[in-house]
PDB file of C-alpha atoms in Angstrom:
ATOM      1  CA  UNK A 600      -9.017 -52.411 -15.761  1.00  0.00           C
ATOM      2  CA  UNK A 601      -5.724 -53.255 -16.877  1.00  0.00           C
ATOM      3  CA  UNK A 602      -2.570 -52.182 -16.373  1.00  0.00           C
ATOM      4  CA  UNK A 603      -2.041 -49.192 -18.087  1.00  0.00           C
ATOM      5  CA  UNK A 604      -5.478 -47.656 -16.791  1.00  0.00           C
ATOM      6  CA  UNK A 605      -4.337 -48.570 -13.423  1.00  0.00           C
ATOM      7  CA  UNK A 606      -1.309 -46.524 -13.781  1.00  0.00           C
ATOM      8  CA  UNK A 607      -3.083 -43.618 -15.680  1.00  0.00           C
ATOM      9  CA  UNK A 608      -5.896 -43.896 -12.956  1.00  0.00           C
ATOM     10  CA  UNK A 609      -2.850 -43.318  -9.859  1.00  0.00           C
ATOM     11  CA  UNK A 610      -0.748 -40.521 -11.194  1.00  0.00           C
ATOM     12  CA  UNK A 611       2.006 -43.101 -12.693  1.00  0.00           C
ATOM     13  CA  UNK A 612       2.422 -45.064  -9.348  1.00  0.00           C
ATOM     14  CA  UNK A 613       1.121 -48.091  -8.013  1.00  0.00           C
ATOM     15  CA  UNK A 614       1.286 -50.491  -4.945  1.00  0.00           C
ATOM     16  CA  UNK A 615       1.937 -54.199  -5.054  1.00  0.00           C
ATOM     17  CA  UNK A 616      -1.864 -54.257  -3.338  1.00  0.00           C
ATOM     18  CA  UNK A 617      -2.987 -52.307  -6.316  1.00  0.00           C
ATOM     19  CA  UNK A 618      -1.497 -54.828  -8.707  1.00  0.00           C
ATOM     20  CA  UNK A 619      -3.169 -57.795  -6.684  1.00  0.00           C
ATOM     21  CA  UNK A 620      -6.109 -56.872  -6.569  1.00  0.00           C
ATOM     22  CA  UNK A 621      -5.888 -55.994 -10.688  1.00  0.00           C
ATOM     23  CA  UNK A 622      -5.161 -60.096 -10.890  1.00  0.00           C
ATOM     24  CA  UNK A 623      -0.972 -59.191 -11.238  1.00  0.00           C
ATOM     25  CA  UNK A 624       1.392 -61.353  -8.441  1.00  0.00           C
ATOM     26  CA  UNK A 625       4.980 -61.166  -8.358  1.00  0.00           C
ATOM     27  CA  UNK A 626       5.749 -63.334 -11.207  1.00  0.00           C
ATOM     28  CA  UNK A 627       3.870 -61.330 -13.656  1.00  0.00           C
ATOM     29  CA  UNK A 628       4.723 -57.562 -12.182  1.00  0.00           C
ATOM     30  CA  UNK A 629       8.253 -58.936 -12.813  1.00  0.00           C
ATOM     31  CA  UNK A 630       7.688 -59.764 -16.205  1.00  0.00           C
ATOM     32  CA  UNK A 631       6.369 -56.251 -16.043  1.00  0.00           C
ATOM     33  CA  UNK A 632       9.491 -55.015 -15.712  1.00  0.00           C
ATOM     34  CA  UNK A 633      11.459 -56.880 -17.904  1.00  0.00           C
ATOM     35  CA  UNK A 634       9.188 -56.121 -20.494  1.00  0.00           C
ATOM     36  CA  UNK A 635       9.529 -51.881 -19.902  1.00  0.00           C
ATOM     37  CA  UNK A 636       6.210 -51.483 -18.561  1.00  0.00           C
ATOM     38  CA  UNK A 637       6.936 -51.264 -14.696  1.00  0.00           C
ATOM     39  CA  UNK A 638      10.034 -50.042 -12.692  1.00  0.00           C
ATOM     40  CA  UNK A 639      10.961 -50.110  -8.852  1.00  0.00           C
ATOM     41  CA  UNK A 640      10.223 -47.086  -6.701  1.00  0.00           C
ATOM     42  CA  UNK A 641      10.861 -48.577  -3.480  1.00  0.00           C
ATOM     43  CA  UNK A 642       9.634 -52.243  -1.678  1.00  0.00           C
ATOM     44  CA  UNK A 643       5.500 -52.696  -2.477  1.00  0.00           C
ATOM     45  CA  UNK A 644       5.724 -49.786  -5.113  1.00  0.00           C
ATOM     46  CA  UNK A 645       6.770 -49.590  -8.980  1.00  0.00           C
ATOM     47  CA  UNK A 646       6.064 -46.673 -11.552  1.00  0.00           C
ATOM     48  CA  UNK A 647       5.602 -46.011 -14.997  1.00  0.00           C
ATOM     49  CA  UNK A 648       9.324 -45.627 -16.909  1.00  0.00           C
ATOM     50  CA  UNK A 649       7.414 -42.366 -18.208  1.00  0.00           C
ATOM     51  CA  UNK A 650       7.157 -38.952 -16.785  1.00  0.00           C
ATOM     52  CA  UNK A 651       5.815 -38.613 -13.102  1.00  0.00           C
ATOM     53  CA  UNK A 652       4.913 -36.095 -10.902  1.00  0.00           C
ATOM     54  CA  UNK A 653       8.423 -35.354  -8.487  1.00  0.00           C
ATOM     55  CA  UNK A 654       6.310 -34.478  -5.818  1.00  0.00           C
ATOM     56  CA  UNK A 655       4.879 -37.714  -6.229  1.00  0.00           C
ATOM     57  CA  UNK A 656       7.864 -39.703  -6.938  1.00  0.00           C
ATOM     58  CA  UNK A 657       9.609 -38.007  -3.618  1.00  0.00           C
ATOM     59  CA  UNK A 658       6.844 -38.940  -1.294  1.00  0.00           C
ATOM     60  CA  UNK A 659       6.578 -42.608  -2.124  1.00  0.00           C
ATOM     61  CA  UNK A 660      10.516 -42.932  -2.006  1.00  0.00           C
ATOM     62  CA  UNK A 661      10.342 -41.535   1.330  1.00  0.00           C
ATOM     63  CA  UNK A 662       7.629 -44.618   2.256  1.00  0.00           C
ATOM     64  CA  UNK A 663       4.601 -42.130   2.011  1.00  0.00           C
ATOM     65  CA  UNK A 664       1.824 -40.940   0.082  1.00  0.00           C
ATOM     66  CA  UNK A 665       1.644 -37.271  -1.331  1.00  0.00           C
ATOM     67  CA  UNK A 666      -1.050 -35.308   0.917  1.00  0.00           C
ATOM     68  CA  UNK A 667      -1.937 -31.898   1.720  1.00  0.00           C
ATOM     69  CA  UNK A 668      -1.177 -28.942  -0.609  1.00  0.00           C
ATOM     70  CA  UNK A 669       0.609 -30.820  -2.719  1.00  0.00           C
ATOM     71  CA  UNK A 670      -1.899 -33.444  -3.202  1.00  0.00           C
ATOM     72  CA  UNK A 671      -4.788 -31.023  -3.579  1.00  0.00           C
ATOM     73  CA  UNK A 672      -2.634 -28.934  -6.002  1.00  0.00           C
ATOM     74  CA  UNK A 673      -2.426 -32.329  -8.040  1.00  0.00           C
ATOM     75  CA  UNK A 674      -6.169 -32.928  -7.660  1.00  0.00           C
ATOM     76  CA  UNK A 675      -6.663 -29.269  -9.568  1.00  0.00           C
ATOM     77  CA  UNK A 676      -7.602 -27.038  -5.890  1.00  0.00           C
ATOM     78  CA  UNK A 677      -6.238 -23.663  -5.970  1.00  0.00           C
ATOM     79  CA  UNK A 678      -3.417 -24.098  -3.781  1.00  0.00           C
ATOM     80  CA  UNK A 679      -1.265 -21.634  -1.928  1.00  0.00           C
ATOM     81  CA  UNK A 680       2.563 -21.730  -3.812  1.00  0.00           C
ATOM     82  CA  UNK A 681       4.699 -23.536  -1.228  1.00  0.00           C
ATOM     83  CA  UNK A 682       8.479 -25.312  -2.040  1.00  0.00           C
ATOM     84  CA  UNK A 683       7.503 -28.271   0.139  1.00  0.00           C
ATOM     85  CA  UNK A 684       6.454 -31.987  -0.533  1.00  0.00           C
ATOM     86  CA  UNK A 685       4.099 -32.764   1.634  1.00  0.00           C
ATOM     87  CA  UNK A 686       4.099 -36.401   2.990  1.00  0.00           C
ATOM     88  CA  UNK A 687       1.783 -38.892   4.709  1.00  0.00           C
ATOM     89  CA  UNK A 688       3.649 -41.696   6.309  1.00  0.00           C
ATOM     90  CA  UNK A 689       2.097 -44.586   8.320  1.00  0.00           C
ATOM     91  CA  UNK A 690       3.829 -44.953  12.248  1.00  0.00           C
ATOM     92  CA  UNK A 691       5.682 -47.816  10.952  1.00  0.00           C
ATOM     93  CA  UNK A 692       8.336 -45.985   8.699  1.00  0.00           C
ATOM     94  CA  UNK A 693      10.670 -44.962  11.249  1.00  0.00           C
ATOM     95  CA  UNK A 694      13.599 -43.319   8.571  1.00  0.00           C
ATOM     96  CA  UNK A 695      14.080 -39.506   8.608  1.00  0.00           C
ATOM     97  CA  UNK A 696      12.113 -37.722   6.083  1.00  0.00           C
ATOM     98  CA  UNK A 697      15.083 -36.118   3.015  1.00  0.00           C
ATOM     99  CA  UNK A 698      15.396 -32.108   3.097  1.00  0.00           C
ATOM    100  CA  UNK A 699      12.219 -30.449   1.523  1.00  0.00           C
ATOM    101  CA  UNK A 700       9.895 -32.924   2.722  1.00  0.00           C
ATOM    102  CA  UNK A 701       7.334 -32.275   5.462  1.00  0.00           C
ATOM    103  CA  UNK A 702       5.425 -34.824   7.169  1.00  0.00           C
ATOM    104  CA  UNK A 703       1.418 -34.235   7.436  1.00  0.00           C
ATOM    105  CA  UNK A 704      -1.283 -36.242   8.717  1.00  0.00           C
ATOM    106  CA  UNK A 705      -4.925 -36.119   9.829  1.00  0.00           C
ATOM    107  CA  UNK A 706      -6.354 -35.847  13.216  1.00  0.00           C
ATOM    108  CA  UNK A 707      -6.502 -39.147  15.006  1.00  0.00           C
ATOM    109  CA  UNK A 708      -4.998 -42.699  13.700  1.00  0.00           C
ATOM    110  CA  UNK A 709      -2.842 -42.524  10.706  1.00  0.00           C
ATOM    111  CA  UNK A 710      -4.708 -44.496   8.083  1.00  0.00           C
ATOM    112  CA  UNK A 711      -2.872 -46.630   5.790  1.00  0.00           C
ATOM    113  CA  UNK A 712      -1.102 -45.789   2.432  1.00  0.00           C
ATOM    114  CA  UNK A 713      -2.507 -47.615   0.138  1.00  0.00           C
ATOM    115  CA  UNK A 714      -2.254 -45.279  -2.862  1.00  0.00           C
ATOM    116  CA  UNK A 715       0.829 -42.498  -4.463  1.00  0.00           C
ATOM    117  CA  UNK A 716      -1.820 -39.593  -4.113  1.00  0.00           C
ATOM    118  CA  UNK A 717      -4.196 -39.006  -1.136  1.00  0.00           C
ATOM    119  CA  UNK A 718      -7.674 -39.105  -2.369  1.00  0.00           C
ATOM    120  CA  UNK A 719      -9.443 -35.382  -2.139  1.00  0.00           C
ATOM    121  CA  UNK A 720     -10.874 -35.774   1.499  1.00  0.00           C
ATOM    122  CA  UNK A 721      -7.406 -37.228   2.656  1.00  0.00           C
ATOM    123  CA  UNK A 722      -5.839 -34.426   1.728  1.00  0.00           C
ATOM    124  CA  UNK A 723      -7.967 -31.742   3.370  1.00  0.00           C
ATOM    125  CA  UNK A 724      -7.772 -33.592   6.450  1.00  0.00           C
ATOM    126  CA  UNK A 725      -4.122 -33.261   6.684  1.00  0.00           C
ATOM    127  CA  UNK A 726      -4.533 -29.418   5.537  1.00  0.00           C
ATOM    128  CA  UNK A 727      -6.939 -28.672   8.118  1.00  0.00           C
ATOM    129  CA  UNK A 728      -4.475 -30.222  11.010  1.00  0.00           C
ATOM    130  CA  UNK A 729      -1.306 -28.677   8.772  1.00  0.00           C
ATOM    131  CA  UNK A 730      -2.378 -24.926   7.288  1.00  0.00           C
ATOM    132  CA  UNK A 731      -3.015 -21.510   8.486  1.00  0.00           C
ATOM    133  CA  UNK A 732      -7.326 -21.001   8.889  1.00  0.00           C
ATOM    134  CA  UNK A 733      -6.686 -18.689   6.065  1.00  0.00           C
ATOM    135  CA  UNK A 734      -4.591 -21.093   3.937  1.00  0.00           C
ATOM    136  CA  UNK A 735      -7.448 -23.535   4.901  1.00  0.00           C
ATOM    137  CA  UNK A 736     -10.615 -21.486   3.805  1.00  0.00           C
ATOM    138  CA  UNK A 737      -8.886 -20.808   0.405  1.00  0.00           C
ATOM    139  CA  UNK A 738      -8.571 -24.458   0.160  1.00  0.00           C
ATOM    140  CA  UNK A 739     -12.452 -25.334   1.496  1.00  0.00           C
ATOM    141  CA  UNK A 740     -13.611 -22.550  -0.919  1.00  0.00           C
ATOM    142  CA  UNK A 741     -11.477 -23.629  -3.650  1.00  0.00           C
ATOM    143  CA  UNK A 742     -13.369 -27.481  -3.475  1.00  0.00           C
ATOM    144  CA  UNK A 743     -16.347 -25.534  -3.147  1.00  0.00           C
ATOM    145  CA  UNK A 744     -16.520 -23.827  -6.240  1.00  0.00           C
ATOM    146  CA  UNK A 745     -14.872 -25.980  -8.595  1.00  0.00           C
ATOM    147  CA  UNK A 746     -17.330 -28.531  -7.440  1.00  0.00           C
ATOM    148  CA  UNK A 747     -15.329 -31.112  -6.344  1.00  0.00           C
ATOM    149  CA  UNK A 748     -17.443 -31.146  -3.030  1.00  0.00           C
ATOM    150  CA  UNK A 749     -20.288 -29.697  -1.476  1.00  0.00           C
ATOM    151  CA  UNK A 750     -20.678 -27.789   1.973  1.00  0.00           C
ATOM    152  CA  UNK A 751     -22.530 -30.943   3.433  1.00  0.00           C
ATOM    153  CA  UNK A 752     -19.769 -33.394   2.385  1.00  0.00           C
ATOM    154  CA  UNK A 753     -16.986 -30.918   3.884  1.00  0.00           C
ATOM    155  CA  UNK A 754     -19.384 -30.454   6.882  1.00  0.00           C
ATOM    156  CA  UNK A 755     -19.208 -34.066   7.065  1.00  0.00           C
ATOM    157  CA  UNK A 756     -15.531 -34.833   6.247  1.00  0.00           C
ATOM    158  CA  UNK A 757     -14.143 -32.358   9.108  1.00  0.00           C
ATOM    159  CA  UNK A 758     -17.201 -32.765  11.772  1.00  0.00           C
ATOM    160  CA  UNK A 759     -14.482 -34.506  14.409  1.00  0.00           C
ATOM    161  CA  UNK A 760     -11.950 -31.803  13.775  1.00  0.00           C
ATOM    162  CA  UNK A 761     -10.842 -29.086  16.179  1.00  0.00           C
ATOM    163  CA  UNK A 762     -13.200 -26.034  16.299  1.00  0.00           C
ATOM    164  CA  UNK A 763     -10.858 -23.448  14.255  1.00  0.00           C
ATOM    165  CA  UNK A 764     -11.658 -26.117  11.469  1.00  0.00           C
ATOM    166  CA  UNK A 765     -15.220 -25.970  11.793  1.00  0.00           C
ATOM    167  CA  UNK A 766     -15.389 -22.505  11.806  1.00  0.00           C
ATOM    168  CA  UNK A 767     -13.539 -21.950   8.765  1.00  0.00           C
ATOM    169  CA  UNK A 768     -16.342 -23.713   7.249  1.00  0.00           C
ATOM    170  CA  UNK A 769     -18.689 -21.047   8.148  1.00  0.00           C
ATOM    171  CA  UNK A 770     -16.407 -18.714   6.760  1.00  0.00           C
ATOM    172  CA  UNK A 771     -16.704 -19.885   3.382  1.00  0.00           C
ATOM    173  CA  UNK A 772     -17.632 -17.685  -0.077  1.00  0.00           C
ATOM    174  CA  UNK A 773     -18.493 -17.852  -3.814  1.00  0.00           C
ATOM    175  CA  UNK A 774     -15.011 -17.132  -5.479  1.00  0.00           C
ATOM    176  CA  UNK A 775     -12.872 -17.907  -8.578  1.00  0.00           C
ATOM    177  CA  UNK A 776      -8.872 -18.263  -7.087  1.00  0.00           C
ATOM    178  CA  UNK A 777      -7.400 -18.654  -3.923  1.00  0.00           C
ATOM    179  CA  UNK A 778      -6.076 -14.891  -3.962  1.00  0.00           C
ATOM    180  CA  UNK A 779      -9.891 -13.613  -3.931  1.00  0.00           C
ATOM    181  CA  UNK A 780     -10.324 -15.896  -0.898  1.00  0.00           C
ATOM    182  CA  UNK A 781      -7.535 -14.499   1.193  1.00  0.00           C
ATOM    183  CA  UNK A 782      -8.435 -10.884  -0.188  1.00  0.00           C
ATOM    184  CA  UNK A 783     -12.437 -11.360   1.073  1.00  0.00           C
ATOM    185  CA  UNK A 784     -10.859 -12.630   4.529  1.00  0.00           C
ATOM    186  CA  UNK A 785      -8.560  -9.982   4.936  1.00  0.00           C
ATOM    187  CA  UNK A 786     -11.030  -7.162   4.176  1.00  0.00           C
ATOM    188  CA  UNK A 787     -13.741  -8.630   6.424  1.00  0.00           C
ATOM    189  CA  UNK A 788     -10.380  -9.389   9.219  1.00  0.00           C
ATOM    190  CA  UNK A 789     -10.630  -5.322   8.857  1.00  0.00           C
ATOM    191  CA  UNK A 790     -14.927  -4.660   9.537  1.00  0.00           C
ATOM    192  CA  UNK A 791     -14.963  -3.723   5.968  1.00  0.00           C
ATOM    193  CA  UNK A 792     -18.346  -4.936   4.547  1.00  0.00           C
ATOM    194  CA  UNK A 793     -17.747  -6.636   1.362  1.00  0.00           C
ATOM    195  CA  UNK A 794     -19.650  -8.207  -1.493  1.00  0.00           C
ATOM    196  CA  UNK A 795     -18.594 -10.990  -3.577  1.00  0.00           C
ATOM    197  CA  UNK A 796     -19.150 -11.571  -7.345  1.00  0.00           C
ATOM    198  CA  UNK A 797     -21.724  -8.344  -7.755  1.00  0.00           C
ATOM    199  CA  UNK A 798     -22.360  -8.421 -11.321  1.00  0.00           C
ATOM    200  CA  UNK A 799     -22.659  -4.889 -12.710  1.00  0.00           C
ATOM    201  CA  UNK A 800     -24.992  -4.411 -15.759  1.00  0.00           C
ATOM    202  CA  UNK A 801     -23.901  -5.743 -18.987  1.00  0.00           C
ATOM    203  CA  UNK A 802     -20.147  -5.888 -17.810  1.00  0.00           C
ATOM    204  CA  UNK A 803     -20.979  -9.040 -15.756  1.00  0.00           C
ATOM    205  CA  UNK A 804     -19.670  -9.836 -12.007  1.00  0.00           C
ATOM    206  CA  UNK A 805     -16.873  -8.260 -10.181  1.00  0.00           C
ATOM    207  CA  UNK A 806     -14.858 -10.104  -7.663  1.00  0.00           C
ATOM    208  CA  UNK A 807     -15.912  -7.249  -4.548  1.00  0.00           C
ATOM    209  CA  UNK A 808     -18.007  -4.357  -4.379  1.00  0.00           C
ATOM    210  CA  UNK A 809     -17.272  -2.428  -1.237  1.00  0.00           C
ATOM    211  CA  UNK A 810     -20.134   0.161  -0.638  1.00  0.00           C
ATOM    212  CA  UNK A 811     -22.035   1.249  -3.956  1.00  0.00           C
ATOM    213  CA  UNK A 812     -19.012   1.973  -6.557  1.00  0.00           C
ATOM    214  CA  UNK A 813     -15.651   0.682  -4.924  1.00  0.00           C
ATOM    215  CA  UNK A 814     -14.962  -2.223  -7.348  1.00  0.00           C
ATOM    216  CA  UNK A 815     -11.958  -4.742  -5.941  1.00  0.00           C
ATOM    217  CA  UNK A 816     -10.609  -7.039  -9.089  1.00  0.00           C
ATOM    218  CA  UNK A 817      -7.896  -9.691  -7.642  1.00  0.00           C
ATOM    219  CA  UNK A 818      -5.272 -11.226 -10.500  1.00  0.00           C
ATOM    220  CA  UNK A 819      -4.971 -15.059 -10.136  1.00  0.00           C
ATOM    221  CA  UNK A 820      -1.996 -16.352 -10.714  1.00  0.00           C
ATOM    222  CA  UNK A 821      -3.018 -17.277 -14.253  1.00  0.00           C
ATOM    223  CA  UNK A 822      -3.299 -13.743 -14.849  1.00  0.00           C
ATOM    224  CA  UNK A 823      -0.281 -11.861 -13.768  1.00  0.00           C
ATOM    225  CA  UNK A 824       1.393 -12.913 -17.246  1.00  0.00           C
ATOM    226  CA  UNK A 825       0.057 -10.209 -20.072  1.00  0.00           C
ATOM    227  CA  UNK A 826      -1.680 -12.631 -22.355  1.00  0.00           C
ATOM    228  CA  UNK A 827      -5.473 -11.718 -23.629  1.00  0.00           C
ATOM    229  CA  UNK A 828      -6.717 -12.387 -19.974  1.00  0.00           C
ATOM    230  CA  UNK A 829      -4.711  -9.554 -19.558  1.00  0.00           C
ATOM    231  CA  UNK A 830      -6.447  -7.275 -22.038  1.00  0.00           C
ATOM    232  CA  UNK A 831      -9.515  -8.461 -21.344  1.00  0.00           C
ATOM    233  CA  UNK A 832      -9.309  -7.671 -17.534  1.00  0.00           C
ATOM    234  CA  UNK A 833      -7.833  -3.807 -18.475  1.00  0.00           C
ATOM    235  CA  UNK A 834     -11.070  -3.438 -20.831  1.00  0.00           C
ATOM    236  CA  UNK A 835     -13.470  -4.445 -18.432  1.00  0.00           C
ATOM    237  CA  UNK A 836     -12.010  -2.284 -15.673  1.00  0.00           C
ATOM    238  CA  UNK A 837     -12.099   1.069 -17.998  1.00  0.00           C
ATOM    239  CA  UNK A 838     -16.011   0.371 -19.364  1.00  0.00           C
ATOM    240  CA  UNK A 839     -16.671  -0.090 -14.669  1.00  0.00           C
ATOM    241  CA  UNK A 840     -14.338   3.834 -14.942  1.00  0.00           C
ATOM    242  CA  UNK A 841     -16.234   4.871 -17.957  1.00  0.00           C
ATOM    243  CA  UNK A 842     -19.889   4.406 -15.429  1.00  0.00           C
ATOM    244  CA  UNK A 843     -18.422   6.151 -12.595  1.00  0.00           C
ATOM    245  CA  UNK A 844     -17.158   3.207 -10.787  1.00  0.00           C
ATOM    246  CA  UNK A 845     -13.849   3.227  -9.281  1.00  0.00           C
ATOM    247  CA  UNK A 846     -11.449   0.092  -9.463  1.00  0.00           C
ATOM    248  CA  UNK A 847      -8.771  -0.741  -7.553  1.00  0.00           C
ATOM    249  CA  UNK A 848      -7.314  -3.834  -9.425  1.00  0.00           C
ATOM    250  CA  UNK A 849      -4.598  -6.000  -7.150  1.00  0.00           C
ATOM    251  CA  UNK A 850      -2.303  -8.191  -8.233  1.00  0.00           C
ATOM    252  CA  UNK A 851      -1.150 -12.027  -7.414  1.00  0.00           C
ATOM    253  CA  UNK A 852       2.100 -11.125  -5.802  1.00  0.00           C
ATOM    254  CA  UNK A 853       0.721  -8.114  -3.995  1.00  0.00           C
ATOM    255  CA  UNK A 854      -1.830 -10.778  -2.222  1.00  0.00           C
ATOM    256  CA  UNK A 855       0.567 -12.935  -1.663  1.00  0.00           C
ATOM    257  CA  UNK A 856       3.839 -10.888  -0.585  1.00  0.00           C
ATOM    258  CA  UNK A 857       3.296  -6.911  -0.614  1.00  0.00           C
ATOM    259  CA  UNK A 858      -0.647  -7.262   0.657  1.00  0.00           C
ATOM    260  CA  UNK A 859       0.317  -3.889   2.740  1.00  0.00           C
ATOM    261  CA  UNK A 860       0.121  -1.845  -0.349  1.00  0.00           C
ATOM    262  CA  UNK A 861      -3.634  -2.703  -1.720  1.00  0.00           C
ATOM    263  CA  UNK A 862      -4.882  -2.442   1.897  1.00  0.00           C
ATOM    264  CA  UNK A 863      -3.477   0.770   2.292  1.00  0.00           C
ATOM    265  CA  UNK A 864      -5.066   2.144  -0.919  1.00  0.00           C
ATOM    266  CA  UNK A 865      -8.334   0.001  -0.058  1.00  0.00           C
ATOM    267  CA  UNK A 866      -8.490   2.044   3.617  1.00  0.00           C
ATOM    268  CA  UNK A 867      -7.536   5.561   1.999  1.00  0.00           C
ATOM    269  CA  UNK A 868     -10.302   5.354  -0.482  1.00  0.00           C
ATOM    270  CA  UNK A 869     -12.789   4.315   2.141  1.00  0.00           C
ATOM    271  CA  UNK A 870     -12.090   7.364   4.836  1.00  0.00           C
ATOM    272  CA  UNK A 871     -12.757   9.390   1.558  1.00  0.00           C
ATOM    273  CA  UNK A 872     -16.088   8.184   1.015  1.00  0.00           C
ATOM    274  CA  UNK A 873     -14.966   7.245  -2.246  1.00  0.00           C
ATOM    275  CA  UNK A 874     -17.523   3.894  -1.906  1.00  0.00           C
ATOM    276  CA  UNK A 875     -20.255   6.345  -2.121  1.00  0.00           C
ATOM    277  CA  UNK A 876     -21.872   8.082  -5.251  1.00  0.00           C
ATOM    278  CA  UNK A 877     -22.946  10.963  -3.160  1.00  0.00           C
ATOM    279  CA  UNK A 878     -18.981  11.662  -1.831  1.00  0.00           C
ATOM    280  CA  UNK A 879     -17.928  10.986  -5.649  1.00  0.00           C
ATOM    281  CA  UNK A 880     -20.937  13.365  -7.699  1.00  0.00           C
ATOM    282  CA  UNK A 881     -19.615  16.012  -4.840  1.00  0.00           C
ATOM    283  CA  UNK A 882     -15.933  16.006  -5.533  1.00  0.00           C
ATOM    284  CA  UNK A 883     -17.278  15.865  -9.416  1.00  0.00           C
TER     285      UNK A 883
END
């Protein structure tokens, strides 16, 4: 590997360890940065002169190693939107954290930072000691589904952890965002039976189907811009009308901030009987 892999390989940031090990002492990580390639972050750490990740950039300046959400959101997880860097420092760096910084580590010893980015099972450690169980199951799922774990490696990775961590992996669905996550939880929080991705004839699957024809669609964040996900999403939900179904479509900042309004609508439709085809061929 040389050097430019290294640096692709670690987000734009590497550790004098990293460059040792490569075959690169002080001498030659100088000429390094003579020559453009390398510049100074802090003592033991040097960066591309191209673009970084801030989050990253902050977090190693502050003697750390970017962890939790912010790691995870790096590593591609669905991540809840949050204005802090989280940081993983070692016991040994004594300075005050800057504003906008939080400090997050595992249960147990802190390990070592030996890289700019927390590796993915790192990361989830510090989540599961640092996040609400809800935040936490949206980020379990989210590793779940895009396949960047399975339920026995998670099982294994969080087996020493407190019991509200092992239970959120018991907890733990087939879904496509973070938003459907905390939308399942929330509906389940309320005894409401609920079905995850029920595909529906030719249509294809649904994110919920409460009862037989109470269809739940959640927006991603991806989504709440109009582009042809947009359209798409609108068609789909009048061919599910057109069959008799009804949908009740909720969007990204509704889960996120307003979550009062969907569940209102959501619990009004239910003490109709409006899940049932019997309650909806009668009102017909």
């Amino acid at each position: 590997m040389d050097i430019h892999r290294l640096l692709a390989a670690n987000h734009g940031i590497v550790s004098v360890r990293q460059l040792r090990q490569l075959g690169i002492g002080f001498p030659d990580s100088q000429d390094l940065v003579r020559r453009g390639v390398l510049s100074p972050v802090r003592r033991g750490w040097y960066r591309t002169p191209h673009w970084v990740d801030q989050r990253m950039l902050r977090a190693v300046t502050a003697g750390g190693a970017l962890t939790c959400v912010s790691a995870l959101d790096l590593h591609g997880l669905w991540t809840p939107p949050t204005a802090e860097v989280h940081c993983r420092r070692t016991t040994a760096i004594t300075e005050p954290l800057p504003t906008g910084l939080i400090d997050c580590c595992p249960t147990g010893p802190r390990p070592l930072v030996q890289r700019s980015v927390d590796n993915l099972g790192m990361a989830l450690r510090c989540a599961a000691r640092c996040r609400s169980e809800e935040e936490l199951i949206v980020l379990l799922d989210s590793a779940l589904n895009l396949q960047r774990a399975t339920r026995a490696e998670l099982e294994q990775l969080l087996a020493n952890e407190p019991r509200r961590v092992r239970r959120a992996l018991s907890r733990l669905a087939p879904a496509e965002s973070g938003t459907e996550t905390m939308v399942r939880l929330r509906l389940r929080a309320r005894r409401i039976e609920v079905r995850p991705q029920v595909r529906i004839g030719l249509i294809g699957r649904v994110d919920f189907l409460i009862g037989e024809r109470l269809i739940i669609e959640v927006d991603s964040y991806e989504h709440h811009s109009r582009g042809a996900g947009y359209e798409r999403d609108r068609e789909r939900d009048q061919q599910l009308i057109a069959l008799g179904y009804l949908v009740i479509r909720i969007s990204y900042q509704q889960v996120l901030h307003r979550w009062h309004e969907p569940e209102a609508t959501i619990l009004a439709a239910i003490r109709r009987g409006d899940h049932y085809w019997r309650s909806h061929r009668q009102q017909g």
